PDB file of C-alpha atoms in Angstrom:
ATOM      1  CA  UNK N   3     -21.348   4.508  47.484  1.00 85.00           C
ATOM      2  CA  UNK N   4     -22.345   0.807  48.544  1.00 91.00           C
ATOM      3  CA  UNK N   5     -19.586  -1.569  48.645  1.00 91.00           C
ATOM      4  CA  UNK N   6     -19.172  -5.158  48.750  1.00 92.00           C
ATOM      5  CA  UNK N   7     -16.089  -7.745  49.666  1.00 90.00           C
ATOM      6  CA  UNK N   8     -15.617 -11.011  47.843  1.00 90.00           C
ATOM      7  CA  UNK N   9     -13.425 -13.579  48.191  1.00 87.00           C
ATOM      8  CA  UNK N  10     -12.957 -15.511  45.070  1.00 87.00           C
ATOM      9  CA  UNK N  11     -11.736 -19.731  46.597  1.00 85.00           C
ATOM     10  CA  UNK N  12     -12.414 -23.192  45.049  1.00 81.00           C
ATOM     11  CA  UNK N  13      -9.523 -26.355  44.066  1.00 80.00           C
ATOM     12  CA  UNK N  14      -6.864 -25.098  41.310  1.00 76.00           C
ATOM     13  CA  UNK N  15      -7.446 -24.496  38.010  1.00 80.00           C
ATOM     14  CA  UNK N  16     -11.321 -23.695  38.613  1.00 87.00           C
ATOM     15  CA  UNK N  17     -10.968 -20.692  36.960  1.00 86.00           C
ATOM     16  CA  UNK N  18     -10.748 -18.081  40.326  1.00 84.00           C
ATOM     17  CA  UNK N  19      -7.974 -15.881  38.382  1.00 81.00           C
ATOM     18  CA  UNK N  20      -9.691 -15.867  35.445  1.00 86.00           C
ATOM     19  CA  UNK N  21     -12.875 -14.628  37.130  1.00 88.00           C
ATOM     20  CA  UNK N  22     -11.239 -12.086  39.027  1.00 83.00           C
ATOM     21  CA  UNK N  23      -9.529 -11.051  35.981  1.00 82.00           C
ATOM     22  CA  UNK N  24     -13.307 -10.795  33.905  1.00 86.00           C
ATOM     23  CA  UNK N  25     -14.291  -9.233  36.956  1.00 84.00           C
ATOM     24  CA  UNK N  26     -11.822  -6.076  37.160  1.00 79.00           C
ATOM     25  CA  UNK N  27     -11.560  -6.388  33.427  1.00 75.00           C
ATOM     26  CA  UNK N  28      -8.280  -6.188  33.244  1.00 58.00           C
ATOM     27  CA  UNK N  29      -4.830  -8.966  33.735  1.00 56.00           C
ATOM     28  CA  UNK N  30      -4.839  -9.299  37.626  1.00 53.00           C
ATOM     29  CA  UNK N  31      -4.272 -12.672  38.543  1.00 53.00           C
ATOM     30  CA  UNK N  32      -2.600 -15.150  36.906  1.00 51.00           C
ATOM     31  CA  UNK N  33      -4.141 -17.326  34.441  1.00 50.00           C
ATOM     32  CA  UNK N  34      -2.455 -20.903  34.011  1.00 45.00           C
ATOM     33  CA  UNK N  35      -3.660 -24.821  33.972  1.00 46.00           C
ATOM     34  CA  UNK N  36      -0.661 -25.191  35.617  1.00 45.00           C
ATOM     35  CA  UNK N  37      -1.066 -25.931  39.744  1.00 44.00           C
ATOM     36  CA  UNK N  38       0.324 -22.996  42.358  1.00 46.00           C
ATOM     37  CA  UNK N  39      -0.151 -20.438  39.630  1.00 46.00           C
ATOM     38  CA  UNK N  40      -1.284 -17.980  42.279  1.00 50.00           C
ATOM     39  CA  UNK N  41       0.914 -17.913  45.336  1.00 48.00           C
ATOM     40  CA  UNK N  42      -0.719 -15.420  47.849  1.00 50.00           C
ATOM     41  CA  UNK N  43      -4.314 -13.449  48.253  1.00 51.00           C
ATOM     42  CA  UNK N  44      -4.562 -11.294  45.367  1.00 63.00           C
ATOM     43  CA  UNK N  45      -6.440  -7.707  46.471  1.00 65.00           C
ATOM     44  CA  UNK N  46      -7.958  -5.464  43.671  1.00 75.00           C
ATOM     45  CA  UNK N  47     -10.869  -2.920  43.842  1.00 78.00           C
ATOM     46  CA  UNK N  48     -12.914  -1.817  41.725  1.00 81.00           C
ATOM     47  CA  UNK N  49     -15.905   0.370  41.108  1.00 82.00           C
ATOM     48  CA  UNK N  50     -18.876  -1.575  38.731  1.00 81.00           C
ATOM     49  CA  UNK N  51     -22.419   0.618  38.365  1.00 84.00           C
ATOM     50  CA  UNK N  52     -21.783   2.587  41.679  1.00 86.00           C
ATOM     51  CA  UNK N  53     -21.114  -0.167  43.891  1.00 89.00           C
ATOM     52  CA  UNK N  54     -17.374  -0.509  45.105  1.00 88.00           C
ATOM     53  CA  UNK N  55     -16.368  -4.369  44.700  1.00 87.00           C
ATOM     54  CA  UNK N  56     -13.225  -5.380  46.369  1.00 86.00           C
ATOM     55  CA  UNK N  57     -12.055  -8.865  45.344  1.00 85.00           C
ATOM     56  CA  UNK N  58      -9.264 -11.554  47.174  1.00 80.00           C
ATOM     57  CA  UNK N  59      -8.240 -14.014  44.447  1.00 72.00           C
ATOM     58  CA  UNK N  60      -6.600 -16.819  46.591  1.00 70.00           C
ATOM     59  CA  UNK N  61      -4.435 -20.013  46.203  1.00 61.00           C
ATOM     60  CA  UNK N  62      -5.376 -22.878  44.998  1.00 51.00           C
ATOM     61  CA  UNK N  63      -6.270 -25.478  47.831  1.00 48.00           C
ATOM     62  CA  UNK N  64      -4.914 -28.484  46.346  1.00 45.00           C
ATOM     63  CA  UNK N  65      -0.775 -28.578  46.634  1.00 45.00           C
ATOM     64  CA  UNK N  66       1.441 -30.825  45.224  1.00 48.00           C
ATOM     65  CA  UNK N  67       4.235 -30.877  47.447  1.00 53.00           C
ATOM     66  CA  UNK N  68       5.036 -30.404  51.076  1.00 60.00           C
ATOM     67  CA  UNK N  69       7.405 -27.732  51.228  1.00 69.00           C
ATOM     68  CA  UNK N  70       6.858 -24.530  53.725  1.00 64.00           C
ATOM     69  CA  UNK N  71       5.637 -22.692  50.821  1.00 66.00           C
ATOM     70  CA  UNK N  72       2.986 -25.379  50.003  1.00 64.00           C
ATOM     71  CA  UNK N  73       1.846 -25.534  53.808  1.00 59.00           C
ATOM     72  CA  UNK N  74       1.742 -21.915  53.961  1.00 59.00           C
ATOM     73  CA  UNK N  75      -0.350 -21.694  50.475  1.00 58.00           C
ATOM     74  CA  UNK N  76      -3.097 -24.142  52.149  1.00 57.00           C
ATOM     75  CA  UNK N  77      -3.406 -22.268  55.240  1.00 55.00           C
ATOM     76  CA  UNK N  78      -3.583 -18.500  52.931  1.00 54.00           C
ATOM     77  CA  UNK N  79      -6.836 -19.133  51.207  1.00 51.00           C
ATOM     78  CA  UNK N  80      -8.963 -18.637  54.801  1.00 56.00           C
ATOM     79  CA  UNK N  81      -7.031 -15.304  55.782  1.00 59.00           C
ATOM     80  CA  UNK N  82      -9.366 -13.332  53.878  1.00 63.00           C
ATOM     81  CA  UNK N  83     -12.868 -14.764  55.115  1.00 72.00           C
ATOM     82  CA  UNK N  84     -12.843 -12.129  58.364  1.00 72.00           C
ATOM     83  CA  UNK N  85     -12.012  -8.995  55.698  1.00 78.00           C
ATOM     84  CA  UNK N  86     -15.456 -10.275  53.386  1.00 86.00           C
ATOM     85  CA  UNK N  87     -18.770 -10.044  53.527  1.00 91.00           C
ATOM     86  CA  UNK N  88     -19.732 -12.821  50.584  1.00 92.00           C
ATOM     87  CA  UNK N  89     -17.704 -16.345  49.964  1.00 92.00           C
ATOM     88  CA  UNK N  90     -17.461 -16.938  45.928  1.00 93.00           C
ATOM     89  CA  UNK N  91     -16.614 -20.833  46.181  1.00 92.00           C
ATOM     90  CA  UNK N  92     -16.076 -22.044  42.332  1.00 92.00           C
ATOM     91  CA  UNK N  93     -16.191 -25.699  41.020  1.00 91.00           C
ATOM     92  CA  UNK N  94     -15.155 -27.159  38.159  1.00 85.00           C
ATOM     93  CA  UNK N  95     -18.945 -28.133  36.685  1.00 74.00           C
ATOM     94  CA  UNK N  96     -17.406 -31.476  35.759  1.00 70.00           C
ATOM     95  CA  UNK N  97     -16.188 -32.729  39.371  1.00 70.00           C
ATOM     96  CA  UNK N  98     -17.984 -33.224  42.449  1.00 75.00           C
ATOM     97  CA  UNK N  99     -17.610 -30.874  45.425  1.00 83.00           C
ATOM     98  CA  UNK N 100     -14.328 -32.198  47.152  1.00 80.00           C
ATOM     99  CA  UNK N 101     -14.072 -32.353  51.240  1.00 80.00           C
ATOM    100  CA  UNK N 102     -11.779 -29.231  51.144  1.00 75.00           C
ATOM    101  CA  UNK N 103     -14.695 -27.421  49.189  1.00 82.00           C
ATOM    102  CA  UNK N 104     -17.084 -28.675  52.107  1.00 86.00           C
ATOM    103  CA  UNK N 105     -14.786 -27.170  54.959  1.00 80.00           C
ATOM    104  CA  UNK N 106     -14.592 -24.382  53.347  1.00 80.00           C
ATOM    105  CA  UNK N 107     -17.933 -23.657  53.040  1.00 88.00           C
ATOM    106  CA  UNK N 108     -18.346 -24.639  56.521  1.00 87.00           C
ATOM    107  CA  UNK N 109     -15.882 -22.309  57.632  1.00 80.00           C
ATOM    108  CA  UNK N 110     -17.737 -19.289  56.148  1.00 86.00           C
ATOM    109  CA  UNK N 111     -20.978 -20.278  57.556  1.00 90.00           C
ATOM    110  CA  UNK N 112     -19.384 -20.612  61.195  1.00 85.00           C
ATOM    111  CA  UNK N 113     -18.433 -16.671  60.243  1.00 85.00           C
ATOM    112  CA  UNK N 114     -21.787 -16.378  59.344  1.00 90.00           C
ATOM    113  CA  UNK N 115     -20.834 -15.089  55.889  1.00 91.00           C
ATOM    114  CA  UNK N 116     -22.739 -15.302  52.499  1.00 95.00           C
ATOM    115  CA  UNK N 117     -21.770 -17.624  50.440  1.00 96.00           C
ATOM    116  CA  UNK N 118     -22.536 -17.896  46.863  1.00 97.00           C
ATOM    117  CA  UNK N 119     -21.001 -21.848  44.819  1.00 96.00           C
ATOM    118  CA  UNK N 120     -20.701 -20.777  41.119  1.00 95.00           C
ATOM    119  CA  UNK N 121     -20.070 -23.600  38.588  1.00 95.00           C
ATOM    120  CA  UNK N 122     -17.918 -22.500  35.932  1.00 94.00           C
ATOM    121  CA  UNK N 123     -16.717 -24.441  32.601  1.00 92.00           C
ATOM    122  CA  UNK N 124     -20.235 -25.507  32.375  1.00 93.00           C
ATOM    123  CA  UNK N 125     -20.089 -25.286  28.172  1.00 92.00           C
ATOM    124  CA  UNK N 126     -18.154 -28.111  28.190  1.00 91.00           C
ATOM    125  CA  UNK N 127     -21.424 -30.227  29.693  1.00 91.00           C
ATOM    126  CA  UNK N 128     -24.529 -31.243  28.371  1.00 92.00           C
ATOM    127  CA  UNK N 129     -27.749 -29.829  29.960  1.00 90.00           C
ATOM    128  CA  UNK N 130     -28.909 -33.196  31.863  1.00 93.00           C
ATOM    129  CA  UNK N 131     -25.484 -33.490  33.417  1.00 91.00           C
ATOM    130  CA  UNK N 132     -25.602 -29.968  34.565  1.00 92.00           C
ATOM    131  CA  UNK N 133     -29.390 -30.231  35.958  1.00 92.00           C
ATOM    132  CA  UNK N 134     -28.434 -33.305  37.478  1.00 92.00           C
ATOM    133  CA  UNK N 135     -24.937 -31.811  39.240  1.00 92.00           C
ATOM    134  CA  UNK N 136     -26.975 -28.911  40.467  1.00 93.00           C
ATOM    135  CA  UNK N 137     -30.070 -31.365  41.980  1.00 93.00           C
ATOM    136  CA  UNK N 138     -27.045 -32.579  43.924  1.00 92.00           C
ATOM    137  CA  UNK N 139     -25.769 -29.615  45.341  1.00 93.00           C
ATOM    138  CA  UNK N 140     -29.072 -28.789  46.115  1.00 94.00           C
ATOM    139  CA  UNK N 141     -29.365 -31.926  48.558  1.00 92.00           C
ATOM    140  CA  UNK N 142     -26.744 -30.337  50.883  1.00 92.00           C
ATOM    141  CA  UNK N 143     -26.732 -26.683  50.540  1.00 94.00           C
ATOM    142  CA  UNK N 144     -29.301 -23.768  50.640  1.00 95.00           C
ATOM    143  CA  UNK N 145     -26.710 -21.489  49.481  1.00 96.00           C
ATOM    144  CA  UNK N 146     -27.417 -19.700  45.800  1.00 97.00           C
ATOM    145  CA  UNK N 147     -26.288 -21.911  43.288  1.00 96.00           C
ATOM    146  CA  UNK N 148     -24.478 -20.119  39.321  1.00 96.00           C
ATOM    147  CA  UNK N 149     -23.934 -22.118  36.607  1.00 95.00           C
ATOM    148  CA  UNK N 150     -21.110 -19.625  34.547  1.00 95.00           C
ATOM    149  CA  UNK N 151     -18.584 -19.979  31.729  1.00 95.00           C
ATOM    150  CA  UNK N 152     -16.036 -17.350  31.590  1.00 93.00           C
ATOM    151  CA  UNK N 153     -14.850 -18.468  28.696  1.00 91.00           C
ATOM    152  CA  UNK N 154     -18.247 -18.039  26.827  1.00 94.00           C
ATOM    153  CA  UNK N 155     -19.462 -15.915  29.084  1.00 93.00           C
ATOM    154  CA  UNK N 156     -22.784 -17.689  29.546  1.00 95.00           C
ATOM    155  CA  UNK N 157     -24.472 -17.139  32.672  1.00 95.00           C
ATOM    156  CA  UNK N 158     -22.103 -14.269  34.388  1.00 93.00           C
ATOM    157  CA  UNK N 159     -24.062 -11.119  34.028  1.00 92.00           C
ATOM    158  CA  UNK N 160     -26.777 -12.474  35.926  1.00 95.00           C
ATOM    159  CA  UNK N 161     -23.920 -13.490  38.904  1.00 95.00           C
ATOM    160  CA  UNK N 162     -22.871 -10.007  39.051  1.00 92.00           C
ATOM    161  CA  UNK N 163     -26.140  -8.118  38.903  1.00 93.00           C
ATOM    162  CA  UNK N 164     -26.837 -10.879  42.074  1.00 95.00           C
ATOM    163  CA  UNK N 165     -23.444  -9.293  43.806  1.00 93.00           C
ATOM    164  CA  UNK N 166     -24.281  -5.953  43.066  1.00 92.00           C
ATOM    165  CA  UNK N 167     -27.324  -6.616  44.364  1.00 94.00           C
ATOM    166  CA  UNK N 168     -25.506  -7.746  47.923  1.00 94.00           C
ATOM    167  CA  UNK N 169     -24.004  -4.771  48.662  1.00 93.00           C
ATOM    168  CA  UNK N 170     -24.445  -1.633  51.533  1.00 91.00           C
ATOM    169  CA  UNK N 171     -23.677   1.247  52.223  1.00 88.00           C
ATOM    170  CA  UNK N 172     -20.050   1.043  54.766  1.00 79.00           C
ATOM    171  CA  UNK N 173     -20.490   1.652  57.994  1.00 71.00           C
ATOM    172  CA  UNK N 174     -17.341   3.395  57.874  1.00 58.00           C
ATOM    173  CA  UNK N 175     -16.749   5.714  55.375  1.00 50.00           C
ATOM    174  CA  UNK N 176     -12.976   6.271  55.699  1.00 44.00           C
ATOM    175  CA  UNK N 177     -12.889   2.355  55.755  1.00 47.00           C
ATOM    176  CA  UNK N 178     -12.467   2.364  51.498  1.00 42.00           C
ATOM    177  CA  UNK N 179      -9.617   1.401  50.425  1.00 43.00           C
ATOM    178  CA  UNK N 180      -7.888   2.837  47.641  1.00 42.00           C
ATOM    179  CA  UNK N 181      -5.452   1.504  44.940  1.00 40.00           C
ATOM    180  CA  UNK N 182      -3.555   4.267  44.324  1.00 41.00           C
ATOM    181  CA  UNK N 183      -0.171   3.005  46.315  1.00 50.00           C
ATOM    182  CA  UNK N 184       1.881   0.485  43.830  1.00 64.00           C
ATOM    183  CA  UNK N 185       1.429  -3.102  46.185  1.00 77.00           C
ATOM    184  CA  UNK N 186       4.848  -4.658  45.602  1.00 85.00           C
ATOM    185  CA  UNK N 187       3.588  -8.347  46.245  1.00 81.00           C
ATOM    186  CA  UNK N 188       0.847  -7.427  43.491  1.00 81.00           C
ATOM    187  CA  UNK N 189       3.580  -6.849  41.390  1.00 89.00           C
ATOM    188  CA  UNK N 190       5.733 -10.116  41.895  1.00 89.00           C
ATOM    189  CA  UNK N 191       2.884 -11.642  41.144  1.00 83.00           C
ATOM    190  CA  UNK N 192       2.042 -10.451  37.689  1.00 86.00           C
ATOM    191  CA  UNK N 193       5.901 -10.751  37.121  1.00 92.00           C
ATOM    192  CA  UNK N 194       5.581 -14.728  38.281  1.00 87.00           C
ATOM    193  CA  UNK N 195       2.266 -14.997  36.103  1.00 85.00           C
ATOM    194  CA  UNK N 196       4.407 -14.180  32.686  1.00 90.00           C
ATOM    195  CA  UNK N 197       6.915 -16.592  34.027  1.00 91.00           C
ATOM    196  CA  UNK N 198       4.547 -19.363  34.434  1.00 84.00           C
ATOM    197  CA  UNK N 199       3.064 -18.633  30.871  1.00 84.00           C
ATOM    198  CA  UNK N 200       6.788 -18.653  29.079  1.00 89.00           C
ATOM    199  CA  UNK N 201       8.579 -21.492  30.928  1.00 88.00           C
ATOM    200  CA  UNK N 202       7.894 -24.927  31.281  1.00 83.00           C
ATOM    201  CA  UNK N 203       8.899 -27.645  33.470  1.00 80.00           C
ATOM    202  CA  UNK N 204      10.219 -27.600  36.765  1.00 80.00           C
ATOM    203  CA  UNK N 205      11.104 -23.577  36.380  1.00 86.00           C
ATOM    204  CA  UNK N 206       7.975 -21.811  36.961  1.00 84.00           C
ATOM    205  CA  UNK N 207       7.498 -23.804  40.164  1.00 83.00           C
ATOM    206  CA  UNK N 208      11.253 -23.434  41.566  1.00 88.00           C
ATOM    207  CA  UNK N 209      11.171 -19.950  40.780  1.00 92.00           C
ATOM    208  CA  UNK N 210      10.058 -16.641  43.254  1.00 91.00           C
ATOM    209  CA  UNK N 211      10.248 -13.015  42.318  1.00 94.00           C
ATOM    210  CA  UNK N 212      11.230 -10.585  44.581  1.00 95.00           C
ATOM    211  CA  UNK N 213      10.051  -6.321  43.661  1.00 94.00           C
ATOM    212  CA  UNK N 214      13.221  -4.723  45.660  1.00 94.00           C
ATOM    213  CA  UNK N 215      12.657  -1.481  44.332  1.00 93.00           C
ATOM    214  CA  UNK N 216       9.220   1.312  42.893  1.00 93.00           C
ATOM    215  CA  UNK N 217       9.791   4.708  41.762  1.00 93.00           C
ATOM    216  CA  UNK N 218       6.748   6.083  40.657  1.00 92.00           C
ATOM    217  CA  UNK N 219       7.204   9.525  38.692  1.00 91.00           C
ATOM    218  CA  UNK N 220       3.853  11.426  37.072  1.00 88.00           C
ATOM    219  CA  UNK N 221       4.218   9.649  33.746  1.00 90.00           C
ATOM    220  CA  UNK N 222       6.183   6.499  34.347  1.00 95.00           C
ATOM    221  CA  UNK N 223       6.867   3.802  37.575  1.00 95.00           C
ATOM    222  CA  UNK N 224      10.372   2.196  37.413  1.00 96.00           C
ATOM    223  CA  UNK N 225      10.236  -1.811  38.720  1.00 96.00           C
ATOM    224  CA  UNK N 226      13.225  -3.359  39.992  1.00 97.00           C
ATOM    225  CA  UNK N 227      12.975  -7.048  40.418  1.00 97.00           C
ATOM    226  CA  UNK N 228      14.873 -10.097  41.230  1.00 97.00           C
ATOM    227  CA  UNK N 229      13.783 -13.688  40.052  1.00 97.00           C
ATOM    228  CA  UNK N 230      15.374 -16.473  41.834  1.00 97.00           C
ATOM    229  CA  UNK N 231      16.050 -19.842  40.835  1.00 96.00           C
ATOM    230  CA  UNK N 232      16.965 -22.890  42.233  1.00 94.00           C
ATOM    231  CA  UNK N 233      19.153 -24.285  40.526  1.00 95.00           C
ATOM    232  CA  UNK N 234      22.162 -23.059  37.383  1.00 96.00           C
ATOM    233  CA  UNK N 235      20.684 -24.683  34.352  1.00 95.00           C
ATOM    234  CA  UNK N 236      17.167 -22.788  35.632  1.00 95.00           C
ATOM    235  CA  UNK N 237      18.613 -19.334  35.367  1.00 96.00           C
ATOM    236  CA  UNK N 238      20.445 -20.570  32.035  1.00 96.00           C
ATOM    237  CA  UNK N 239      16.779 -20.854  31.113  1.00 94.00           C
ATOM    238  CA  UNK N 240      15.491 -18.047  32.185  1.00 95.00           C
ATOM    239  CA  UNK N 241      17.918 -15.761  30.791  1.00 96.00           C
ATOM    240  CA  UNK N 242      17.907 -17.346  27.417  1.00 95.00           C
ATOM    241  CA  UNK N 243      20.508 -17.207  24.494  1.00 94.00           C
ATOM    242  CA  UNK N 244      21.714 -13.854  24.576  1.00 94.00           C
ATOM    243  CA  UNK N 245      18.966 -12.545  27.341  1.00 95.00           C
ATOM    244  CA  UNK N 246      16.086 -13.308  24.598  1.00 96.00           C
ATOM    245  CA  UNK N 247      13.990 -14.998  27.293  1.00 96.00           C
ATOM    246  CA  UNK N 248      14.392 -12.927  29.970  1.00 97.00           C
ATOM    247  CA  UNK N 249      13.794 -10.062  27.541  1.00 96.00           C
ATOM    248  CA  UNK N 250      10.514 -11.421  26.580  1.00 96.00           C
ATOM    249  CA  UNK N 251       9.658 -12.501  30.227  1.00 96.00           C
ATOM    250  CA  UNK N 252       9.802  -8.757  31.123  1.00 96.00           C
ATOM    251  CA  UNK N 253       7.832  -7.601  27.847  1.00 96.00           C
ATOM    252  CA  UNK N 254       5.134  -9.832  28.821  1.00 93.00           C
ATOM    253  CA  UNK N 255       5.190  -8.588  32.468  1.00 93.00           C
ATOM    254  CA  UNK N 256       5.221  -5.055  31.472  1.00 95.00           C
ATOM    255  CA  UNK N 257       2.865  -5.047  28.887  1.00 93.00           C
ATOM    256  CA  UNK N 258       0.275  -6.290  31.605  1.00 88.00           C
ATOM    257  CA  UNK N 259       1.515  -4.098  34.065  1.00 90.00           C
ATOM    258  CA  UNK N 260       1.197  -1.008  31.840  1.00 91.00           C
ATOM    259  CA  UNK N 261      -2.468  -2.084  31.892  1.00 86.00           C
ATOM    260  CA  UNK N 262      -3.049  -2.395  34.891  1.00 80.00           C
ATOM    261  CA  UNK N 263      -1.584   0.867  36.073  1.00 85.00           C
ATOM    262  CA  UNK N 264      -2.126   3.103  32.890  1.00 87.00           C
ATOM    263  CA  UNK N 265       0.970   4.321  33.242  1.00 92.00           C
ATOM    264  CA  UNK N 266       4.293   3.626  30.879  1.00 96.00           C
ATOM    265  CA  UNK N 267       6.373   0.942  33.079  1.00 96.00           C
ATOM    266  CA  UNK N 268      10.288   0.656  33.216  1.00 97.00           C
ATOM    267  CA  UNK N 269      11.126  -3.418  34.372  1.00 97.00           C
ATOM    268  CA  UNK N 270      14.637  -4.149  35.126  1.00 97.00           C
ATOM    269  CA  UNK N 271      14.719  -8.257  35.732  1.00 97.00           C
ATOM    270  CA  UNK N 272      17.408  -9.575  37.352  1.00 97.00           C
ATOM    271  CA  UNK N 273      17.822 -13.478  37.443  1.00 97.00           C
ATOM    272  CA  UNK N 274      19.767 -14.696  40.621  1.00 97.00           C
ATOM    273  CA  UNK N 275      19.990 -18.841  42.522  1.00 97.00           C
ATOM    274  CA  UNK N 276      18.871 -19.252  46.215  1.00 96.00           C
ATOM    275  CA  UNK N 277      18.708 -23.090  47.026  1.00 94.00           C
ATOM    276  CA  UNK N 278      15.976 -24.221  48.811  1.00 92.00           C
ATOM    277  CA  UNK N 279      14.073 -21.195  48.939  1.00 93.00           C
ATOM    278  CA  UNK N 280      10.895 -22.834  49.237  1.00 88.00           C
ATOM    279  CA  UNK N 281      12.012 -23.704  52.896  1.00 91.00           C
ATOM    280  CA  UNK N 282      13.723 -20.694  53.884  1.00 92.00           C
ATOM    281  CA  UNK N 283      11.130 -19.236  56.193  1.00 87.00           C
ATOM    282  CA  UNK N 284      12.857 -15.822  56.316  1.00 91.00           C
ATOM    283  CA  UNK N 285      12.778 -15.496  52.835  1.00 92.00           C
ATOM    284  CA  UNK N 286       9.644 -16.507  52.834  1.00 88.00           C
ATOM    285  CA  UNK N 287       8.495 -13.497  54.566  1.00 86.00           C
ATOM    286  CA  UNK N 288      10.690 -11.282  52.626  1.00 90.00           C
ATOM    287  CA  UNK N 289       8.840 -12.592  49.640  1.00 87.00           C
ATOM    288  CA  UNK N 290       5.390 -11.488  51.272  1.00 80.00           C
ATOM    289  CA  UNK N 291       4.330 -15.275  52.127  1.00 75.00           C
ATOM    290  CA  UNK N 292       4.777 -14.795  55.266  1.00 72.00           C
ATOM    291  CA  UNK N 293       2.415 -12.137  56.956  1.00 67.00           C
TER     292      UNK N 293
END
């Protein structure tokens, strides 16, 4: 089976987790407008038409604060580019390529590594403006050049048939990697995603989730997980009157997970504070941040 390795990069709120998502078909990576909605490399493979695509969905380069998280989440979005074979870099078709986009690209062509600059949201241009924002790019890079919406799907057939079309045969066999293990980090993440979707505010960016605990049986995987706060009147919030919000928190999360995994899910969500976790570099690591 041929196989190909993508990783999916661009500014926040581009739409990277919402193509990886359209990609696998499935809830993968979270989908917000809100900034840091994806915290670490997201991993899923798939199998599309006989060709084995594996896909890194990865932070969002633009930060708004300058906490060891933050730094850590603008250094993440390169790890990938040695694992790939093709660089999906996505703009938003209404803004101009920024400098981060341009060392980015410059990066992967030091690696020597295909790169492919897809312009999503383009329904919400008019044709000249797109002809002209693509004459730009043009000027400065030979790289292929996709104009996509997601959201109307315009445009995105013919990008995957052009990935398809990039991929070998593996030079080692045994090298395919499978999904079949439960990736606790995966997990948090989908967990964090229905938190940043139900809360508003300061929460979803002061909170972390931490998977302490997978039992998979043949019909059913039992989750434990912790979210932490950092502050009191956060985990008032999460928890809700009477648990409600928490309750629906972990509906949401397990709905998504239960398609993901095909399998019925048991979540158990507990809500606990840890000050300054965004700082706490062992923690950090505990949390998977920290390779």
């Amino acid at each position: 089976m041929k196989r190909i390795k993508i990783v999916i990069t661009g500014q926040s709120n581009v739409g990277k987790s919402s193509m990886m998502n359209y990609l696998c078909n499935s809830y993968v990576s979270s989908v917000s407008k809100k900034p840091q909605t994806t915290r670490v490399n997201i991993y899923k493979s798939i199998v599309c038409d006989n060709v084995d695509l594996s896909i890194y969905d990865t932070p969002g380069v633009s930060v708004f604060d300058r906490s060891l998280l933050s730094v850590l989440m603008q250094k993440s979005f390169l790890h990938p580019l040695d694992k790939v074979d093709v660089l999906m870099i996505m703009l938003n078709g209404s803004n101009k390529m920024s400098e981060m986009d341009k060392s980015i690209i410059e990066s992967a062509e030091m690696m020597k590594k295909k790169i492919i600059i897809v312009l999503n949201k383009t329904d919400l241009l008019v044709e000249n403006d797109l002809i002209r924002i693509i004459n730009e790019l043009k000027k400065f890079y030979s790289h292929p050049i996709f104009s996509i919406s997601i959201k109307t799907e315009n445009g995105i057939a013919k990008l995957i048939d052009y990935i398809k079309a990039l991929a070998k045969e593996p030079n080692d066999k045994t090298d395919i990697k499978k999904d079949s293990d439960i990736n606790k980090i995966f997990v948090q993440e989908i967990i964090r995603g229905s938190i940043n979707d139900l809360t508003y505010g300061e929460v979803p960016y002061d909170c972390a989730v931490l998977t302490d605990r997978v039992i998979i049986k043949k019909n059913l995987i039992k989750i434990y997980s912790t979210i932490y706060v950092e502050k009191a009147n956060q985990k008032k919030i999460m928890i809700g009157e009477s648990g409600t919000h928490i309750k629906h928190i972990g509906t949401n999360a397990r709905c998504h997970l239960e398609d993901i995994f095909s399998k019925k899910i048991y979540l158990d969500l507990t809500v606990k504070i840890k000050k300054n976790w965004k700082n706490n570099y062992n923690f950090l690591k505990t949390l998977g941040y920290i390779s």
